Tab-separated table of C-alpha atoms in Angstrom:
chain	number	residue	atom	x	y	z
R	1	MET	CA	40.679	51.795	4.010
R	2	SER	CA	40.267	51.848	0.380
R	3	GLY	CA	40.425	55.129	-1.346
R	4	HIS	CA	42.316	56.730	1.525
R	5	ARG	CA	45.616	57.784	1.668
R	6	PRO	CA	47.474	56.661	4.920
R	7	THR	CA	48.540	59.368	6.960
R	8	ILE	CA	50.845	59.563	10.027
R	9	HIS	CA	47.494	59.655	12.246
R	10	ASP	CA	46.602	56.354	10.551
R	11	VAL	CA	49.975	55.064	11.829
R	12	ALA	CA	49.819	56.223	15.257
R	13	ALA	CA	46.659	54.887	15.336
R	14	ARG	CA	47.449	51.279	14.137
R	15	ALA	CA	50.396	51.378	17.037
R	16	GLY	CA	48.926	52.558	19.549
R	17	VAL	CA	50.903	55.482	19.844
R	18	SER	CA	51.285	59.201	19.694
R	19	VAL	CA	51.898	61.091	16.388
R	20	ALA	CA	54.996	62.398	17.905
R	21	THR	CA	56.478	59.016	18.530
R	22	VAL	CA	55.406	57.820	15.052
R	23	SER	CA	57.699	61.451	13.866
R	24	LYS	CA	60.545	60.465	16.244
R	25	ALA	CA	60.564	56.468	15.229
R	26	VAL	CA	60.716	57.094	11.648
R	27	ASN	CA	63.385	59.792	11.791
R	28	GLY	CA	65.366	57.471	13.981
R	29	ARG	CA	65.045	60.383	16.787
R	30	TYR	CA	66.152	59.705	20.641
R	31	GLY	CA	63.957	58.893	22.831
R	32	VAL	CA	61.666	55.863	21.524
R	33	ALA	CA	62.347	52.223	22.800
R	34	ARG	CA	63.351	49.835	20.239
R	35	ASP	CA	60.242	47.608	20.022
R	36	THR	CA	58.189	50.800	19.838
R	37	VAL	CA	59.663	51.754	16.680
R	38	ASP	CA	59.407	48.066	15.622
R	39	ARG	CA	55.598	48.393	16.132
R	40	VAL	CA	55.487	51.738	14.484
R	41	LEU	CA	57.516	50.828	11.039
R	42	GLU	CA	55.452	47.707	11.294
R	43	ALA	CA	52.170	49.781	10.973
R	44	VAL	CA	54.166	51.623	8.360
R	45	ALA	CA	54.388	48.363	6.363
R	46	GLU	CA	51.052	47.729	6.678
R	47	LEU	CA	49.245	50.684	5.873
R	48	GLY	CA	51.592	51.550	2.920
R	49	TYR	CA	52.900	54.558	4.436
R	50	GLU	CA	56.725	53.605	3.348
R	51	SER	CA	56.550	55.612	0.545
R	52	SER	CA	56.057	58.541	2.653
R	53	LEU	CA	58.846	61.020	2.448
R	54	ILE	CA	59.016	61.405	6.373
R	55	ALA	CA	58.947	57.582	6.593
R	56	SER	CA	61.852	57.189	3.422
R	57	SER	CA	64.019	59.235	5.361
R	58	MET	CA	64.516	57.233	8.859
R	59	ARG	CA	67.743	55.830	7.492
R	60	ALA	CA	68.912	58.697	5.388
R	61	ARG	CA	68.889	60.330	8.824
R	62	ARG	CA	71.460	57.853	10.423
R	63	THR	CA	74.938	59.295	10.262
R	64	GLY	CA	77.108	56.551	11.793
R	65	VAL	CA	79.057	59.378	13.120
R	66	ILE	CA	79.087	59.972	17.611
R	67	GLY	CA	80.400	62.992	18.427
R	68	VAL	CA	82.349	64.202	21.337
R	69	LEU	CA	81.945	67.587	22.585
R	70	VAL	CA	85.407	69.152	24.230
R	71	ALA	CA	85.906	72.658	25.553
R	72	ASP	CA	89.734	72.498	24.314
R	73	PHE	CA	91.863	69.664	22.886
R	74	GLU	CA	93.780	69.640	26.126
R	75	PRO	CA	95.499	66.312	27.804
R	76	PHE	CA	92.550	65.093	29.718
R	77	SER	CA	89.773	65.640	26.704
R	78	ALA	CA	93.093	63.400	24.404
R	79	GLU	CA	92.570	60.448	27.028
R	80	VAL	CA	89.110	60.444	27.276
R	81	LEU	CA	88.821	60.127	23.369
R	82	LYS	CA	91.157	57.367	23.347
R	83	GLY	CA	88.701	55.590	25.260
R	84	VAL	CA	85.885	56.753	23.447
R	85	GLY	CA	87.771	55.498	19.968
R	86	GLU	CA	88.664	52.175	21.764
R	87	ALA	CA	85.172	51.349	22.573
R	88	LEU	CA	83.953	52.096	19.284
R	89	ARG	CA	86.561	50.065	17.325
R	90	ASP	CA	84.396	47.173	16.630
R	91	THR	CA	81.023	49.267	16.288
R	92	PRO	CA	80.009	50.596	12.797
R	93	TYR	CA	80.161	54.074	14.344
R	94	ASP	CA	83.053	56.816	13.571
R	95	LEU	CA	84.422	59.309	16.117
R	96	LEU	CA	83.772	63.286	15.713
R	97	ALA	CA	85.745	65.088	18.128
R	98	TYR	CA	84.299	68.929	17.880
R	99	THR	CA	84.581	72.020	19.415
R	100	GLY	CA	82.301	74.947	19.868
R	101	SER	CA	83.960	76.594	22.854
R	102	ARG	CA	84.972	80.305	22.548
R	103	GLY	CA	87.076	80.670	25.687
R	104	ASP	CA	85.340	80.698	29.059
R	105	GLU	CA	81.898	80.812	26.928
R	106	GLU	CA	78.866	79.418	28.668
R	107	GLY	CA	75.985	77.552	26.891
R	108	TRP	CA	78.210	76.558	23.688
R	109	GLU	CA	77.456	72.807	23.731
R	110	ARG	CA	73.467	73.591	22.934
R	111	ARG	CA	74.441	75.454	20.384
R	112	SER	CA	76.954	72.399	18.881
R	113	LEU	CA	74.844	69.925	19.656
R	114	SER	CA	71.582	72.112	17.219
R	115	ARG	CA	74.297	72.325	14.730
R	116	LEU	CA	75.462	68.967	14.783
R	117	SER	CA	72.531	66.766	15.755
R	118	GLY	CA	70.165	64.550	13.237
R	119	THR	CA	72.485	65.842	9.915
R	120	LEU	CA	76.153	65.317	11.362
R	121	ILE	CA	75.677	62.662	14.519
R	122	ASP	CA	73.656	60.119	15.932
R	123	GLY	CA	74.447	60.384	19.784
R	124	ALA	CA	76.964	62.815	21.792
R	125	ILE	CA	79.399	62.488	24.491
R	126	MET	CA	79.890	66.051	26.321
R	127	VAL	CA	83.196	66.232	28.487
R	128	THR	CA	82.981	69.066	31.319
R	129	PRO	CA	80.031	70.486	29.791
R	130	THR	CA	79.139	73.981	30.676
R	131	VAL	CA	75.480	73.549	30.897
R	132	VAL	CA	73.207	71.237	33.319
R	133	ASN	CA	70.971	69.941	30.416
R	134	VAL	CA	70.377	69.936	26.791
R	135	SER	CA	67.394	69.475	24.519
R	136	THR	CA	68.581	67.893	21.593
R	137	ASP	CA	66.860	64.797	19.092
R	138	VAL	CA	69.952	62.234	19.789
R	139	PRO	CA	70.806	60.817	22.552
R	140	VAL	CA	73.492	62.620	24.894
R	141	VAL	CA	76.030	61.113	28.081
R	142	ALA	CA	77.912	63.668	30.108
R	143	ILE	CA	81.526	63.015	31.421
R	144	ASP	CA	82.154	65.078	34.399
R	145	PRO	CA	79.462	67.011	34.401
R	146	HIS	CA	78.305	70.678	35.383
R	147	THR	CA	77.404	71.079	38.687
R	148	GLY	CA	73.619	70.874	39.546
R	149	ARG	CA	70.575	68.813	39.230
R	150	ALA	CA	70.811	66.692	35.241
R	151	ASP	CA	68.773	64.732	33.973
R	152	LEU	CA	71.733	63.669	31.488
R	153	PRO	CA	73.521	60.306	31.949
R	154	ILE	CA	76.547	61.102	33.683
R	155	VAL	CA	80.163	58.943	33.841
R	156	GLU	CA	82.389	60.411	36.193
R	157	CYS	CA	85.575	59.530	38.705
R	158	ASP	CA	85.353	59.937	42.605
R	159	SER	CA	86.753	63.197	42.832
R	160	PHE	CA	85.548	63.470	46.477
R	161	GLY	CA	87.596	60.384	47.322
R	162	GLY	CA	90.575	61.348	45.539
R	163	ALA	CA	91.064	64.754	46.686
R	164	ARG	CA	90.801	63.153	50.507
R	165	GLU	CA	93.185	60.128	50.114
R	166	ALA	CA	95.566	62.872	48.377
R	167	THR	CA	95.533	65.822	51.327
R	168	ARG	CA	95.401	62.904	53.700
R	169	TYR	CA	98.976	61.461	52.009
R	170	LEU	CA	100.801	64.685	52.269
R	171	ILE	CA	99.654	65.122	56.091
R	172	GLU	CA	100.716	61.412	56.844
R	173	LEU	CA	104.049	62.756	55.443
R	174	GLY	CA	103.746	65.445	58.125
R	175	HIS	CA	102.699	68.503	56.392
R	176	ARG	CA	100.212	70.598	58.382
R	177	ARG	CA	100.424	74.258	55.974
R	178	ILE	CA	98.587	72.439	53.205
R	179	GLY	CA	97.315	74.600	50.073
R	180	PHE	CA	94.556	74.132	47.406
R	181	ILE	CA	94.654	75.143	44.021
R	182	ALA	CA	90.914	74.732	42.366
R	183	GLY	CA	89.489	74.109	39.137
R	184	ARG	CA	86.400	75.405	37.447
R	185	ALA	CA	83.702	76.443	39.908
R	186	ASP	CA	80.968	74.878	37.725
R	187	LEU	CA	82.113	71.885	37.747
R	188	ARG	CA	80.924	68.905	40.003
R	189	SER	CA	84.345	67.399	39.478
R	190	SER	CA	85.953	70.485	41.226
R	191	ILE	CA	83.721	70.967	44.075
R	192	ALA	CA	83.993	67.508	45.311
R	193	ARG	CA	87.702	67.784	45.616
R	194	ASP	CA	87.338	70.990	47.558
R	195	ALA	CA	85.523	69.273	49.801
R	196	GLY	CA	87.897	66.187	49.764
R	197	TYR	CA	90.501	67.824	51.007
R	198	ARG	CA	88.573	70.128	53.331
R	199	SER	CA	87.509	66.765	54.724
R	200	ALA	CA	90.856	65.313	55.125
R	201	LEU	CA	92.101	68.725	57.140
R	202	ALA	CA	89.069	68.417	59.255
R	203	ASP	CA	89.353	64.791	60.398
R	204	ALA	CA	93.165	65.366	60.794
R	205	GLY	CA	92.105	68.338	63.452
R	206	LEU	CA	94.036	70.854	60.977
R	207	ARG	CA	92.195	74.277	61.024
R	208	PHE	CA	90.931	75.459	57.454
R	209	GLU	CA	93.150	78.677	56.077
R	210	PRO	CA	91.427	80.359	53.320
R	211	ALA	CA	95.040	82.417	52.887
R	212	PHE	CA	96.203	78.627	51.419
R	213	VAL	CA	93.395	78.179	48.683
R	214	ALA	CA	93.097	79.833	45.594
R	215	SER	CA	91.467	78.820	42.141
R	216	GLY	CA	92.831	78.427	39.186
R	217	ARG	CA	89.435	77.234	37.070
R	218	TYR	CA	92.052	74.706	34.947
R	219	ARG	CA	93.873	77.847	33.099
R	220	GLU	CA	97.782	77.708	33.188
R	221	GLU	CA	97.707	81.693	33.325
R	222	THR	CA	95.290	81.689	35.927
R	223	VAL	CA	97.028	78.779	38.417
R	224	ARG	CA	100.522	80.653	37.673
R	225	GLU	CA	99.209	83.789	38.971
R	226	VAL	CA	98.009	82.585	42.142
R	227	ALA	CA	100.535	80.114	42.518
R	228	ILE	CA	103.176	83.001	42.744
R	229	GLU	CA	100.793	84.792	45.582
R	230	MET	CA	100.602	81.956	47.335
R	231	LEU	CA	103.917	80.668	47.469
R	232	SER	CA	105.651	84.443	47.788
R	233	ALA	CA	103.891	85.044	51.059
R	234	ARG	CA	105.664	85.094	54.196
R	235	SER	CA	104.089	81.913	55.458
R	236	ARG	CA	103.153	79.840	52.664
R	237	PRO	CA	102.167	75.955	52.530
R	238	THR	CA	104.893	73.425	52.534
R	239	ALA	CA	102.801	71.136	50.137
R	240	VAL	CA	100.321	72.023	47.581
R	241	PHE	CA	97.656	70.248	46.610
R	242	ALA	CA	96.309	71.003	42.734
R	243	ALA	CA	92.780	69.810	41.062
R	244	ASN	CA	94.467	68.617	37.847
R	245	ASP	CA	97.609	67.750	36.286
R	246	ILE	CA	97.834	70.875	34.301
R	247	SER	CA	97.762	73.102	37.685
R	248	ALA	CA	100.107	71.187	39.331
R	249	LEU	CA	103.081	71.314	36.342
R	250	ALA	CA	102.093	74.897	36.378
R	251	ILE	CA	102.635	75.096	40.111
R	252	LEU	CA	105.918	73.128	39.830
R	253	GLN	CA	107.234	75.586	36.978
R	254	VAL	CA	106.467	78.721	39.366
R	255	ALA	CA	108.304	76.989	42.082
R	256	SER	CA	111.114	77.034	40.371
R	257	GLU	CA	110.959	80.313	38.777
R	258	LEU	CA	110.913	81.425	42.509
R	259	GLY	CA	113.578	79.270	43.811
R	260	ILE	CA	111.893	76.992	46.059
R	261	ASP	CA	113.338	73.124	45.786
R	262	VAL	CA	110.675	70.399	44.963
R	263	PRO	CA	110.052	68.185	46.915
R	264	GLY	CA	112.620	69.446	49.597
R	265	ASP	CA	110.895	72.714	50.197
R	266	LEU	CA	107.273	72.299	48.630
R	267	SER	CA	105.469	69.214	47.771
R	268	ILE	CA	103.234	69.063	44.714
R	269	ILE	CA	100.433	66.563	44.174
R	270	GLY	CA	98.235	66.691	40.806
R	271	PHE	CA	95.061	64.880	39.731
R	272	ASP	CA	94.418	62.931	36.536
R	273	ASP	CA	97.613	60.994	36.146
R	274	ILE	CA	97.721	62.543	32.077
R	275	PRO	CA	101.187	61.230	30.161
R	276	GLU	CA	103.077	64.336	30.706
R	277	ALA	CA	103.114	63.298	34.434
R	278	THR	CA	105.969	61.047	34.024
R	279	ARG	CA	107.621	62.630	31.694
R	280	LEU	CA	109.546	65.853	33.896
R	281	PRO	CA	112.786	65.561	35.530
R	282	VAL	CA	110.845	64.961	38.595
R	283	PRO	CA	107.843	62.845	38.014
R	284	LEU	CA	104.649	64.179	39.747
R	285	THR	CA	102.879	62.556	42.362
R	286	THR	CA	99.190	62.509	41.435
R	287	VAL	CA	95.335	61.041	41.617
R	288	ARG	CA	94.613	58.566	38.990
R	289	GLN	CA	91.452	58.850	37.433
R	290	PRO	CA	90.820	56.090	34.504
R	291	MET	CA	90.437	58.633	31.824
R	292	GLY	CA	90.390	55.987	29.491
R	293	ARG	CA	87.505	54.074	30.769
R	294	LEU	CA	85.468	57.330	31.619
R	295	GLY	CA	85.430	57.663	27.571
R	296	ALA	CA	84.653	54.031	27.421
R	297	GLU	CA	82.379	53.813	30.054
R	298	ALA	CA	80.478	56.762	28.302
R	299	ALA	CA	80.771	55.370	24.815
R	300	GLY	CA	78.575	52.299	26.107
R	301	MET	CA	76.295	53.923	27.761
R	302	LEU	CA	75.655	55.721	24.816
R	303	LEU	CA	75.289	53.106	22.500
R	304	ALA	CA	72.877	51.006	24.193
R	305	PHE	CA	70.604	54.365	24.587
R	306	MET	CA	70.861	54.384	21.015
R	307	ARG	CA	69.526	50.664	20.676
R	308	GLY	CA	66.468	51.802	22.105
R	309	GLU	CA	68.275	49.715	25.856
R	310	GLU	CA	68.391	50.934	29.078
R	311	PRO	CA	72.083	50.352	30.274
R	312	PRO	CA	72.748	49.012	33.711
R	313	SER	CA	73.330	52.473	34.945
R	314	THR	CA	72.750	55.980	34.254
R	315	HIS	CA	75.119	57.187	36.547
R	316	LEU	CA	78.699	55.663	36.980
R	317	ARG	CA	81.386	56.800	39.309
R	318	LEU	CA	85.073	55.642	39.069
R	319	PRO	CA	87.174	54.644	41.601
R	320	THR	CA	90.913	56.845	41.707
R	321	LYS	CA	94.230	55.669	42.789
R	322	LEU	CA	96.860	57.786	44.535
R	323	ILE	CA	100.312	57.805	42.386
R	324	PRO	CA	103.146	58.830	44.699
R	325	ARG	CA	106.194	59.828	42.798
R	326	ALA	CA	109.375	62.279	43.107
R	327	THR	CA	107.257	65.672	43.392
R	328	THR	CA	106.205	64.905	47.215
R	329	ALA	CA	108.335	64.111	50.509
R	330	PRO	CA	108.344	64.878	54.158
R	331	PRO	CA	108.731	69.076	55.195
R	332	ARG	CA	112.036	69.862	55.934
């Protein structure tokens, strides 16, 4: 090749890959296996292409930072962040917690990933995203993902099983009028918790009552509104299962304001087991999901992708556990 300055096409031919793959490899972008990257870089060195601006930018594009995108810094995401941080403790990566959400805005993650990837972060974890898929140059893992078919690697908990266990527990206590305040309708977990609630009612031969079901969307003010309506009704439920602990705590406050005794007149179960659940005068019965482990498993999966490896699984579903406390009792 005397007298010929090597080009990216020469590197691609020598490595036996496409030009697009060469570009991804030398820029450290997501989607190229480790052995392919090594083969491309070997071709770069052999051809003397390492002086090229695109090749020399490879390590400059590495930021050493993993981003965690959350819609809000509430208790669930805080516990997930702790798990991610623990998993990264002995790695060279720093953690960047980021939110670009504005209220109920959908699709904010795409805009945020476009802004962050390749310049500020080497990979990302999206917590309860509002989107099914994203297009980005860095690897991405979703925790508690959006509903619908997704190509993203996923880490979630057994929401269906946890909700069914919670509802069965109330039935075993003797409750027959059991309400449910649901979460975000766009999340797989929320749909699964609704299905688990209905499944437990059906298994016990109890009729599903639409008047006993409302959507709180995981927003405290919305939960308060629907809880006031539900608990003020002439024929109100004797127990309520809430799709997360924040909702359960809001229901507990509404019950207090209405003069309804918990658990004497109303049993309440949440979902998550956030730290606040045990700090109340009446500790909350709840379904514990391993929030820290969700973060740690997502981080481990992401690190494998960043090394060019295929993790053992790209869809993890972690178990839940019912934690009985003081907000549940047999009905009077």
